[in-house]
mmCIF file of C-alpha atoms and ligand atoms in Angstrom:
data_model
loop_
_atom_site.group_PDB
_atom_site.id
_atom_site.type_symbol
_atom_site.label_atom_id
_atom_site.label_comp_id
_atom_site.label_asym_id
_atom_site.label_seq_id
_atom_site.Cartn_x
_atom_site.Cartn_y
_atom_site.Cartn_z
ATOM 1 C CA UNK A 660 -10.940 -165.618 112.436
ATOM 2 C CA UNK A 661 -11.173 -164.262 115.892
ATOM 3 C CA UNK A 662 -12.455 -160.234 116.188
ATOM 4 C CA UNK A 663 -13.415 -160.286 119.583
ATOM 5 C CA UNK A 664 -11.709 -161.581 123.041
ATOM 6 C CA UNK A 665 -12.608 -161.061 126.408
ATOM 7 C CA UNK A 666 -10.118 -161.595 129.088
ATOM 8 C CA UNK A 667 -9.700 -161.352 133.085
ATOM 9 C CA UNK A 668 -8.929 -157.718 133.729
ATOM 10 C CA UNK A 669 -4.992 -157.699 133.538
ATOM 11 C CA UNK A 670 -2.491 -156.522 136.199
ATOM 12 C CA UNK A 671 0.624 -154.704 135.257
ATOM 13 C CA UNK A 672 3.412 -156.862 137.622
ATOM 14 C CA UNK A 673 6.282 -153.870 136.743
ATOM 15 C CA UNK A 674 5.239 -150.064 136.472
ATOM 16 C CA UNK A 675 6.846 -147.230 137.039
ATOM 17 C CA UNK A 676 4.270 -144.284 138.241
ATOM 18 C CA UNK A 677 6.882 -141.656 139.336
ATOM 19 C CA UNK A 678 5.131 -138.887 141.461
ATOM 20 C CA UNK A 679 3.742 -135.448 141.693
ATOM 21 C CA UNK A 680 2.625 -134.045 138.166
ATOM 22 C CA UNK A 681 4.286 -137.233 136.324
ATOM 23 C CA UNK A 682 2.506 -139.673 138.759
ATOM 24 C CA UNK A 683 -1.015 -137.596 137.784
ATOM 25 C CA UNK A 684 -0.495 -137.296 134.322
ATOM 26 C CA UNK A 685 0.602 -141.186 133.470
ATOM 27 C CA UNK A 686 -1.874 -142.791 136.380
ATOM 28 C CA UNK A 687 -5.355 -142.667 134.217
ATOM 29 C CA UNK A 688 -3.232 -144.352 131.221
ATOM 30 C CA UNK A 689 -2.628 -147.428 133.684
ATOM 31 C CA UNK A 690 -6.173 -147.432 135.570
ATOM 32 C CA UNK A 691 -8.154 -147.732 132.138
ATOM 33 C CA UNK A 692 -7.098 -151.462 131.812
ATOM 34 C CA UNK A 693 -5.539 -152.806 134.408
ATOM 35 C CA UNK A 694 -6.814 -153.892 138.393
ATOM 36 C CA UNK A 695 -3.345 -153.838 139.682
ATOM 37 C CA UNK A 696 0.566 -153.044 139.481
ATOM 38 C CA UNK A 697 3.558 -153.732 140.899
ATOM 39 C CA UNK A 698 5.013 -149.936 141.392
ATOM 40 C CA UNK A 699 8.469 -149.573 141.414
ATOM 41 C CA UNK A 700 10.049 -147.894 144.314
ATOM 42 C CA UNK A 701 12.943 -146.099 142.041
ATOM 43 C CA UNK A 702 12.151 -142.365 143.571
ATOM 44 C CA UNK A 703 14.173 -139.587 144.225
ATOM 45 C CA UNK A 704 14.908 -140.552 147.334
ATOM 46 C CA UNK A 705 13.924 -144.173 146.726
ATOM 47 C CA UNK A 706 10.820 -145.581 148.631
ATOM 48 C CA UNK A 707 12.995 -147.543 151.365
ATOM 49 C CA UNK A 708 11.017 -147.850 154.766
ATOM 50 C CA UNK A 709 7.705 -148.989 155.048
ATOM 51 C CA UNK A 710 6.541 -145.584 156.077
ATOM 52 C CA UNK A 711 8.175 -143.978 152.639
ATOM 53 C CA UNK A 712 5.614 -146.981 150.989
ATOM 54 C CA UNK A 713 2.579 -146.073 153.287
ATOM 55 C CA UNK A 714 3.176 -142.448 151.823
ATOM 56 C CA UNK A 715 4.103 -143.288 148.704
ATOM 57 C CA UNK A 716 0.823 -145.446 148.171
ATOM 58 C CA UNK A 717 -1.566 -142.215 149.673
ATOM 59 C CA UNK A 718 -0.427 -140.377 146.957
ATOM 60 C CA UNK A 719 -1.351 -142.950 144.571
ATOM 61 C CA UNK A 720 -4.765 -142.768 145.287
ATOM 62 C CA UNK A 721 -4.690 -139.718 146.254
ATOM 63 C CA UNK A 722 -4.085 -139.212 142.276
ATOM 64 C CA UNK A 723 -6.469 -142.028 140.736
ATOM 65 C CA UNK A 724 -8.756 -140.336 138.664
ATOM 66 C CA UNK A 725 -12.375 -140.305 139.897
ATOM 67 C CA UNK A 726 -14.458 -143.593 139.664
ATOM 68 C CA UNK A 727 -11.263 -145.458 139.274
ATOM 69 C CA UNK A 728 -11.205 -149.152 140.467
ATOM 70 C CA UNK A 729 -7.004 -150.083 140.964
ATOM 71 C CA UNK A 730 -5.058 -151.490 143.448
ATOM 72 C CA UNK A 731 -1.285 -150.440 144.174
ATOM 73 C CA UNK A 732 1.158 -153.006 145.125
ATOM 74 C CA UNK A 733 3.966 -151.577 146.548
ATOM 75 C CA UNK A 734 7.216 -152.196 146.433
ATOM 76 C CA UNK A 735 10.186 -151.343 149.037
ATOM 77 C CA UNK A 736 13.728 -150.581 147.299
ATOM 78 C CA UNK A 737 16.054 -152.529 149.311
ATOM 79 C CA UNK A 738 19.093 -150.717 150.212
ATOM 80 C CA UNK A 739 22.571 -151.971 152.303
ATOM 81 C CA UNK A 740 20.709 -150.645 155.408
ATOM 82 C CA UNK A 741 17.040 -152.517 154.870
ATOM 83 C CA UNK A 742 16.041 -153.838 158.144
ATOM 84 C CA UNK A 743 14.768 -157.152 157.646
ATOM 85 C CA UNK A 744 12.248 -156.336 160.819
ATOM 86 C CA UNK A 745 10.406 -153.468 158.509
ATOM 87 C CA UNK A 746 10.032 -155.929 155.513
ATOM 88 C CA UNK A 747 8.422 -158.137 157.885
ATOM 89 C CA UNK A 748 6.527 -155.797 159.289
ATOM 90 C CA UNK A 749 5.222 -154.352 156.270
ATOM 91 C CA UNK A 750 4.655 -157.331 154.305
ATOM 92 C CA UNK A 751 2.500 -159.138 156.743
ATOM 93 C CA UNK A 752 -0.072 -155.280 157.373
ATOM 94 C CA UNK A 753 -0.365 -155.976 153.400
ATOM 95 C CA UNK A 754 1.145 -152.914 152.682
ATOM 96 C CA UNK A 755 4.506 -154.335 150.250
ATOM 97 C CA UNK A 756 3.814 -157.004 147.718
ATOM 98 C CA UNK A 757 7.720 -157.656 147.181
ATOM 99 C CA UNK A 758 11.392 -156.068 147.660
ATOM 100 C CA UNK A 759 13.202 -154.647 144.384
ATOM 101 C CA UNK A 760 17.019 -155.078 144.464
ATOM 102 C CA UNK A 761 18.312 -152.809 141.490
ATOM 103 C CA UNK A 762 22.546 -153.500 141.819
ATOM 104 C CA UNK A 763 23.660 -150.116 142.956
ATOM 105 C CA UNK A 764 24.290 -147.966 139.079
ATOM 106 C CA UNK A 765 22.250 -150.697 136.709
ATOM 107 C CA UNK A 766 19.785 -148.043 136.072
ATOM 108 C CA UNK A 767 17.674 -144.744 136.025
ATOM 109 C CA UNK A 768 17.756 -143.843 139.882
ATOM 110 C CA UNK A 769 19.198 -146.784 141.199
ATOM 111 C CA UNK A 770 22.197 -145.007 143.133
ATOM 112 C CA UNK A 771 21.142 -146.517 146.378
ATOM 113 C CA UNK A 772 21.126 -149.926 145.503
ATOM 114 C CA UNK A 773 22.941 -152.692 146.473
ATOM 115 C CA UNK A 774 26.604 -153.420 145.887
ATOM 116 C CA UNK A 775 27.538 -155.955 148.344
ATOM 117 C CA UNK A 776 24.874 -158.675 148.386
ATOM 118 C CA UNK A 777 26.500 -160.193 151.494
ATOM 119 C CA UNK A 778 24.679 -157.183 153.262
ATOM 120 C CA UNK A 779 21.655 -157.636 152.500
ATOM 121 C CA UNK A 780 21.774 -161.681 153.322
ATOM 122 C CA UNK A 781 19.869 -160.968 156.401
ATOM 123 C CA UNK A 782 16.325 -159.571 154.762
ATOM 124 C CA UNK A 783 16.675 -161.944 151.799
ATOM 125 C CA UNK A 784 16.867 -165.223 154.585
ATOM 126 C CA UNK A 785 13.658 -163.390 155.916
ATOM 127 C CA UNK A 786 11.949 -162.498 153.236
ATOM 128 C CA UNK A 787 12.514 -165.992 152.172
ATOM 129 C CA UNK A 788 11.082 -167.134 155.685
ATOM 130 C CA UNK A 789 7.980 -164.749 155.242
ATOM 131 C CA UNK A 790 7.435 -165.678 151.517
ATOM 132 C CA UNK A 791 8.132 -162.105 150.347
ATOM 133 C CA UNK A 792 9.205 -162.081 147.045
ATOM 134 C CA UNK A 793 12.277 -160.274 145.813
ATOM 135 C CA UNK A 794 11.969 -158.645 142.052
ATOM 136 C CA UNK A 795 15.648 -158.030 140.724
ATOM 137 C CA UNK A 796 16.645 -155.923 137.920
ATOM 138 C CA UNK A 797 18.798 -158.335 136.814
ATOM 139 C CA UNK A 798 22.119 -156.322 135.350
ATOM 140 C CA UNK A 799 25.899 -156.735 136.357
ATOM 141 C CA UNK A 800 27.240 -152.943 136.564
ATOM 142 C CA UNK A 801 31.049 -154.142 135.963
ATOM 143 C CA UNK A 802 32.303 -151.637 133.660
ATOM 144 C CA UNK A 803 33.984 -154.315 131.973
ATOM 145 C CA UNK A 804 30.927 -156.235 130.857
ATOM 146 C CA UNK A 805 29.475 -154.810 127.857
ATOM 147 C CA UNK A 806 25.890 -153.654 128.433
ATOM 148 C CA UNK A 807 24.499 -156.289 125.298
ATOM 149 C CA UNK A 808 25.963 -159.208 127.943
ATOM 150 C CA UNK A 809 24.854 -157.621 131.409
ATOM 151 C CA UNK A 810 21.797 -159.719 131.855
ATOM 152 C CA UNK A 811 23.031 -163.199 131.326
ATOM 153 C CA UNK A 812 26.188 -162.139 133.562
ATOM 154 C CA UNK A 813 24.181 -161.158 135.937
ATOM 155 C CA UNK A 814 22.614 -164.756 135.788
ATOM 156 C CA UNK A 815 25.895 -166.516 136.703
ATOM 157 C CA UNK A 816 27.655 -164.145 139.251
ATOM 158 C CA UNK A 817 24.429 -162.804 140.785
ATOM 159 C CA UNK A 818 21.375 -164.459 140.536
ATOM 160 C CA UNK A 819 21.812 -168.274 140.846
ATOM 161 C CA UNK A 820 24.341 -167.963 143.812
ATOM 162 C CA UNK A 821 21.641 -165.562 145.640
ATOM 163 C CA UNK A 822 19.039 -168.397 144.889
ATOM 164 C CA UNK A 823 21.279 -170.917 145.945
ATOM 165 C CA UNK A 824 22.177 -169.436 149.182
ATOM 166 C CA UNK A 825 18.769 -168.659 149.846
ATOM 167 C CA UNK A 826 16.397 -171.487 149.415
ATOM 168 C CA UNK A 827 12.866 -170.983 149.176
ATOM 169 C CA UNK A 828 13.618 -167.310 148.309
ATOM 170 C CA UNK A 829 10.571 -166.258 145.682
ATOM 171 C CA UNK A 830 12.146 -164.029 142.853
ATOM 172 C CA UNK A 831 11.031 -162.612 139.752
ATOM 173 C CA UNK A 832 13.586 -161.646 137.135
ATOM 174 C CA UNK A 833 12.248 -158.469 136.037
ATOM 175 C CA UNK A 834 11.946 -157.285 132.162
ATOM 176 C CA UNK A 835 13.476 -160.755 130.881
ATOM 177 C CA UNK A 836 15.387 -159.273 127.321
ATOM 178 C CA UNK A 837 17.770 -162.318 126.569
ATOM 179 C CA UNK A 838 17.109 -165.926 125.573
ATOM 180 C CA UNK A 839 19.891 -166.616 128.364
ATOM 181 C CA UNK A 840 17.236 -165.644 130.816
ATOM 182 C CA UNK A 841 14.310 -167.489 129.163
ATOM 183 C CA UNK A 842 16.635 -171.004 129.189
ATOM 184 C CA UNK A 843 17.437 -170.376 133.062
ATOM 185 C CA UNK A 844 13.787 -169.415 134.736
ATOM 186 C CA UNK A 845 12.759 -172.811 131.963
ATOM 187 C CA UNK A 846 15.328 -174.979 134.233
ATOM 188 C CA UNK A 847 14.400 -173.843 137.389
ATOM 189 C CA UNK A 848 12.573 -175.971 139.840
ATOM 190 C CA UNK A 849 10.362 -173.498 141.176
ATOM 191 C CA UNK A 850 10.178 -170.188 143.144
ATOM 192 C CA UNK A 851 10.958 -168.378 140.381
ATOM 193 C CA UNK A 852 9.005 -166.016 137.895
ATOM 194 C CA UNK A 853 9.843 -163.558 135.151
ATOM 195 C CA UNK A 854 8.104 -160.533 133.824
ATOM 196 C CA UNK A 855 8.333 -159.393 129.700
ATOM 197 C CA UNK A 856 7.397 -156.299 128.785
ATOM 198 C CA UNK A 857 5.475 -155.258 125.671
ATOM 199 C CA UNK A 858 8.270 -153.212 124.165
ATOM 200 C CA UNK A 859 10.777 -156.119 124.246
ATOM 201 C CA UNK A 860 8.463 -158.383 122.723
ATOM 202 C CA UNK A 861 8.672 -155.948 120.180
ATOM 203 C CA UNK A 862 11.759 -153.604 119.035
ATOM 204 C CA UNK A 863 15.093 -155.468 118.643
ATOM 205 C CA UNK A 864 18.398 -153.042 119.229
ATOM 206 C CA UNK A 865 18.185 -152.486 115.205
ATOM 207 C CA UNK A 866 14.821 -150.156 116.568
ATOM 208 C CA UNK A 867 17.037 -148.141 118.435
ATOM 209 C CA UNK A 868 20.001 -148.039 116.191
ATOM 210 C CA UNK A 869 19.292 -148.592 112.510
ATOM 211 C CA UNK A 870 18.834 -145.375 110.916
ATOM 212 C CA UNK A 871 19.648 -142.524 113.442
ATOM 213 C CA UNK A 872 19.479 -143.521 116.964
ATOM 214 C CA UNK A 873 15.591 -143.474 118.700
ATOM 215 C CA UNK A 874 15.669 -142.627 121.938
ATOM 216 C CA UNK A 875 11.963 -143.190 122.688
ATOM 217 C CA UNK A 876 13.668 -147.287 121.996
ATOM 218 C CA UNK A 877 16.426 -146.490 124.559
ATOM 219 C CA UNK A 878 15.529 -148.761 127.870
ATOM 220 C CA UNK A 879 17.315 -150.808 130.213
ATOM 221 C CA UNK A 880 17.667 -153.459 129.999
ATOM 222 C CA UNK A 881 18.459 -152.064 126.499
ATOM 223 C CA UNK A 882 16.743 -154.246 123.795
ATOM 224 C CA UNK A 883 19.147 -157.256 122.175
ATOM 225 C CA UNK A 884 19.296 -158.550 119.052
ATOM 226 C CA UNK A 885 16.257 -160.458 117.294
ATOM 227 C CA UNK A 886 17.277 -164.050 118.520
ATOM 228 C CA UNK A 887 16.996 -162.465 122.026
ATOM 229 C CA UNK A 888 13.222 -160.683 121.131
ATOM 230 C CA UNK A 889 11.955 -163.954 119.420
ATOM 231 C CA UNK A 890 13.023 -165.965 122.526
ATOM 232 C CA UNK A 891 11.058 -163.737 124.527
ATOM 233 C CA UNK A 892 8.128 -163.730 122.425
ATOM 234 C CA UNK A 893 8.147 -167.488 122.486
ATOM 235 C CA UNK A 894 8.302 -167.508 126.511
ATOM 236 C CA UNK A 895 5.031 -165.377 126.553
ATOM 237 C CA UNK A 896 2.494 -167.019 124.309
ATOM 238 C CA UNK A 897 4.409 -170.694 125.297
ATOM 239 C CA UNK A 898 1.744 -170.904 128.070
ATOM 240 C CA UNK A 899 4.688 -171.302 130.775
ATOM 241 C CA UNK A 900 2.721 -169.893 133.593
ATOM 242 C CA UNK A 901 6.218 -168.412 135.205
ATOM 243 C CA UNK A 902 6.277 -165.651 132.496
ATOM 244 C CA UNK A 903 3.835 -162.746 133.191
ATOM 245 C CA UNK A 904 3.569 -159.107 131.641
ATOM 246 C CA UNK A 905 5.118 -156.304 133.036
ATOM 247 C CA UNK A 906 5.247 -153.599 131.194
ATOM 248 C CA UNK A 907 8.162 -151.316 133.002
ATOM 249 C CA UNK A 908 6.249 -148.777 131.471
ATOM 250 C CA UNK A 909 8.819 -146.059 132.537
ATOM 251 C CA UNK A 910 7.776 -142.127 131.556
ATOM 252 C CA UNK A 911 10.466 -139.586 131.077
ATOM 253 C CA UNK A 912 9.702 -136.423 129.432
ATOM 254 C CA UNK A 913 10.217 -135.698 125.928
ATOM 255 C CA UNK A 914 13.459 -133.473 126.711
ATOM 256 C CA UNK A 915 14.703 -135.902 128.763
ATOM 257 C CA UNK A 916 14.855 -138.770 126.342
ATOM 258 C CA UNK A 917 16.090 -136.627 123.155
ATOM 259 C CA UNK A 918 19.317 -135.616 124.871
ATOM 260 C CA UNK A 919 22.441 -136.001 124.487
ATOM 261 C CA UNK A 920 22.608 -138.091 127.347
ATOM 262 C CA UNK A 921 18.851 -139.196 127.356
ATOM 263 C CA UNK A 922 17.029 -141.047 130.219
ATOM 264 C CA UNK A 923 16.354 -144.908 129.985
ATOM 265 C CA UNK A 924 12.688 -145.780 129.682
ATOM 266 C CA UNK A 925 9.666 -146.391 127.513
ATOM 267 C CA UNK A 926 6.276 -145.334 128.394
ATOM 268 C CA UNK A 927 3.887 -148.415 127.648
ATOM 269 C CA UNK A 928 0.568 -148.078 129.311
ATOM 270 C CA UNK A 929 -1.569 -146.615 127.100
ATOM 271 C CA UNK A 930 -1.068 -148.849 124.045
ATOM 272 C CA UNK A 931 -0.022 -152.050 125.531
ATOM 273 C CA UNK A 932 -3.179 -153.925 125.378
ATOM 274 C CA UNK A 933 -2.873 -153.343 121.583
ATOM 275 C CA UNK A 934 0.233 -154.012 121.065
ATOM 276 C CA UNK A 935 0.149 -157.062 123.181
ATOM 277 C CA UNK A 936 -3.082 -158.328 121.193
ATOM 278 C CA UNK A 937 -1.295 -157.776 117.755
ATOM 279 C CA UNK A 938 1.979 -160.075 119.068
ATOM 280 C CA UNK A 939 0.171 -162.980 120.596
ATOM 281 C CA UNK A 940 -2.546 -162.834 117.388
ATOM 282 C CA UNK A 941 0.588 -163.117 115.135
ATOM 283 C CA UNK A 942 1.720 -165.797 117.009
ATOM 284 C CA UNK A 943 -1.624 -167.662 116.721
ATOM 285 C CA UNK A 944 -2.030 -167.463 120.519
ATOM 286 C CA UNK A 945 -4.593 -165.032 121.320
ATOM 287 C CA UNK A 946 -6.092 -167.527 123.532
ATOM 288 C CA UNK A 947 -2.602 -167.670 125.671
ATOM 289 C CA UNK A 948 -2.825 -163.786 125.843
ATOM 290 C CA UNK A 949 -4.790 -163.754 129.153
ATOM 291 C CA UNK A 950 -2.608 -166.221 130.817
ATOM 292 C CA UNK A 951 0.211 -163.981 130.386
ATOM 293 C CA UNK A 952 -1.341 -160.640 131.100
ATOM 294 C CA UNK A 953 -4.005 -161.443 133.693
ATOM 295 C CA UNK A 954 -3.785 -165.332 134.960
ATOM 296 C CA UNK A 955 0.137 -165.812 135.887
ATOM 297 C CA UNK A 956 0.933 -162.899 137.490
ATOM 298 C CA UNK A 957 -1.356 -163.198 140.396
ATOM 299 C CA UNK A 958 -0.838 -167.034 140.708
ATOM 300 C CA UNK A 959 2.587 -166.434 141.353
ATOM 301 C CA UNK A 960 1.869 -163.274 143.525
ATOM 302 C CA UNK A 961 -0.713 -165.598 145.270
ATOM 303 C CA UNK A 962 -3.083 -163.265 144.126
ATOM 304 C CA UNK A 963 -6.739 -164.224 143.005
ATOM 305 C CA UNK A 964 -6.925 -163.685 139.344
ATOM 306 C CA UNK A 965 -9.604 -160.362 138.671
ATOM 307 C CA UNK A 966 -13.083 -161.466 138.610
ATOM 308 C CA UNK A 967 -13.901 -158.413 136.292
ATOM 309 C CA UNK A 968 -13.466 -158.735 132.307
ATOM 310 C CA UNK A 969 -11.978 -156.523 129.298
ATOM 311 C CA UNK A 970 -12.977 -157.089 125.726
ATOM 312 C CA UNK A 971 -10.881 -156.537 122.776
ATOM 313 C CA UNK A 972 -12.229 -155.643 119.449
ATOM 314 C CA UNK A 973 -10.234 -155.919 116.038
ATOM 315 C CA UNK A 974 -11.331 -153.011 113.515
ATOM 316 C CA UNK A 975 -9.131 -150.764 111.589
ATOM 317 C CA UNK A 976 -6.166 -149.639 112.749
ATOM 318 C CA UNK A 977 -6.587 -147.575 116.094
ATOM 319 C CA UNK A 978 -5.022 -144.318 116.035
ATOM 320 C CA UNK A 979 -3.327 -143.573 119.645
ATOM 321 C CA UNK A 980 -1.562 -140.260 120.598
ATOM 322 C CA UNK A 981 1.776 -140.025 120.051
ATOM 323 C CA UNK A 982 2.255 -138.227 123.366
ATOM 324 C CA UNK A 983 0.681 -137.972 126.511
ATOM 325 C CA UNK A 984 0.723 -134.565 128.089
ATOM 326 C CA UNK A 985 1.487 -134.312 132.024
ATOM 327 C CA UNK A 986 2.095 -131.416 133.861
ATOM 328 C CA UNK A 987 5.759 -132.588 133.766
ATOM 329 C CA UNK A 988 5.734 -132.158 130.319
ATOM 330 C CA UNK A 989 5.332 -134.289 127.151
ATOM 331 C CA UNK A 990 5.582 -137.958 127.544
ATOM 332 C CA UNK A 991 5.880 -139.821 124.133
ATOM 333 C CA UNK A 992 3.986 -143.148 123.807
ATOM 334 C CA UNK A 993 5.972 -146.455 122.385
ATOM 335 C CA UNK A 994 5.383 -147.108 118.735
ATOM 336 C CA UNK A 995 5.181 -150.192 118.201
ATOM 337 C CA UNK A 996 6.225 -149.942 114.496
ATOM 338 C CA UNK A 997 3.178 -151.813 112.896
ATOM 339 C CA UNK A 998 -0.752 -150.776 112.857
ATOM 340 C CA UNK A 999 -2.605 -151.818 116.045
ATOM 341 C CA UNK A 1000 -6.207 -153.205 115.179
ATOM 342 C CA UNK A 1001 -6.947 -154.363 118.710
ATOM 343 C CA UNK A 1002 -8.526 -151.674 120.881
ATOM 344 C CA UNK A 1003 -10.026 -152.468 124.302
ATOM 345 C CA UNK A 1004 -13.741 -151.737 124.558
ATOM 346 C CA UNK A 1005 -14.643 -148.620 126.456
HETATM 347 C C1 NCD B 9 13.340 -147.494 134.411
HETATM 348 C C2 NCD B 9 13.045 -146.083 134.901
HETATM 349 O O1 NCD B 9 13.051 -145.161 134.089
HETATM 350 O O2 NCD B 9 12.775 -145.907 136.094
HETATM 351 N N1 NCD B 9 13.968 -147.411 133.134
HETATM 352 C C3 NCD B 9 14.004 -148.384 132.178
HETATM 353 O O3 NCD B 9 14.654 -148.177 131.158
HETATM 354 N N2 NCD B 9 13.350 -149.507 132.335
HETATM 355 C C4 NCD B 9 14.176 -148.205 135.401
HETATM 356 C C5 NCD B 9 14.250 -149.690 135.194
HETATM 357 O O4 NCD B 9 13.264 -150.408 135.320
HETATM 358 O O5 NCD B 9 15.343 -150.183 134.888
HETATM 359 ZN ZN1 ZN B 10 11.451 -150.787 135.551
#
């Protein structure tokens, strides 16, 4: 029996950092493990030119915590008005890693997003040219769709015609929750990537609804049923290389999840190493878990893997806070719903 791994420092290819008193208070819970993120550009307003990005990213290090060694990839949120010249621009100065579409109402601050993809044909053809990849939240907002379906709709009406327009476009279907996703990035023939997060690896929509409903399981996309969560599970310890972690780690304060209309998002970072060791252990793959966390990611980013190393230790069960406090206010910590015995070294 394995009670000790060391692993490539991991990179966190989907994070949401926020800003101001959130962005200080949840920063130190991402720079303890991981070298890199992907940060999403879902403000209020939305990072959308390069020069909200080149601000955006001061105040990320403006906020690392002292002696901290992490890298922020940005993102640009690409709007109906992106000019493909800016994307250009900024990609090739190194300051975006990749566009985020987010169809216009799929999700916490996504208001500015896009409705008619035909606009935005333009930057995707040169993003395509420039080898910028595009990360999509991948949800149809048609009323008529019920939200359980919206990702594999999505698939059909959204996502392959954009890829089939667009040859050579790079994409990365973000927070895969559906065996329907799993099947189509298996079938593709390249150029395209998928991040899981830790929590839908995890919690099934029984997590969120069995018992009273648990808003600190509320996320979009929301969580599916356990066919969907075991189909997910098998894409990240398979040893596919296209499937990488990202953990949308998305923090919303307390008050704002246990509403009556609470927000979507689960707050990941400071557990996820665990959590992640516990699933790919079960799975008898804890030699596949630094492939997914720390290996794919950057190979499809282009990236060179981290030359630095984590250990993880198994001992008794680690006891992690329930909440993290910010100076936006409490911010509750997933539960996974089983003992974690895998704590990273310190
Ligand atoms: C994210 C957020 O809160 O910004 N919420 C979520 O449930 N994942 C947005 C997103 O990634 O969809
Ligand atoms: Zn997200």
């Amino acid at each position: 029996m394995m009670n000790s791994l060391t692993i490539r420092r991991p990179d966190d290819w989907h994070l949401h950092l926020r800003d101001g008193a959130m962005l200080a208070g949840v920063l130190p819970e991402t720079t303890r493990h991981f070298a890199r993120a992907i940060v999403m550009p879902n403000l209020i307003p939305p990072v959308v030119t390069s020069q909200d990005a080149a601000a955006y990213r001061e105040r990320i290090l403006a906020a690392l915590p002292a002696g901290a060694d992490f890298t922020p990839l940005m993102t640009l949120y690409l709007t109906e008005e992106t000019d493909p010249a800016d994307v250009a621009a900024a990609h090739a100065s190194g300051l975006i890693t990749a566009v985020k579409l987010y169809p216009a109402g799929a999700t916490t601050n996504s208001a500015s997003g896009v409705t008619d993809f035909d606009k935005v044909r333009g930057v995707l053809e040169r993003m395509a040219e420039i080898g910028c990849p595009l990360c999509v939240h991948g949800e149809v907002v048609d009323p008529e769709i019920d939200i359980f379906d919206r990702e594999a709709v999505f698939i059909d009406r959204v996502l392959d015609p954009i890829r089939r327009a667009t040859p050579g476009l790079r994409v990365v279907m973000e927070h895969l929750t559906t065996a329907d996703g799993v099947q189509y990035v298996r079938d593709s023939d390249g150029g395209l990537g998928a991040t899981i997060t830790t929590h839908h690896l995890i919690i099934t929509r029984n997590h969120l609804l069995v018992g009273g409903i648990k808003p600190h399981y509320y996320c979009l996309p929301v969580a599916k049923r356990a066919r969907h969560r075991d189909a997910l599970v098998g894409a990240a310890t398979g040893g596919d290389a296209r499937f990488f972690l990202g953990t949308d780690s998305a923090p919303h304060t307390d008050p704002a999840k246990e509403s009556a209309c609470g927000c979507a998002g689960i707050f990941s970072s400071t557990n996820t190493l665990s959590c992640l060791a516990e699933v790919f252990e079960r799975e008898g793959a804890l030699d596949r878990l630094e492939a997914f966390a720390s290996l794919n990611g950057p190979a499809f980013y282009s990236l060179p893997p981290n030359e630095e190393t984590i250990t993880l230790t198994k001992g008794l069960p680690v006891a992690y806070p329930e909440t993290i406090e910010t100076g936006a206010g409490p911010v509750t910590v997933f539960d996974p719903g089983f003992p974690l015995h895998w704590a990273v070294d310190e």
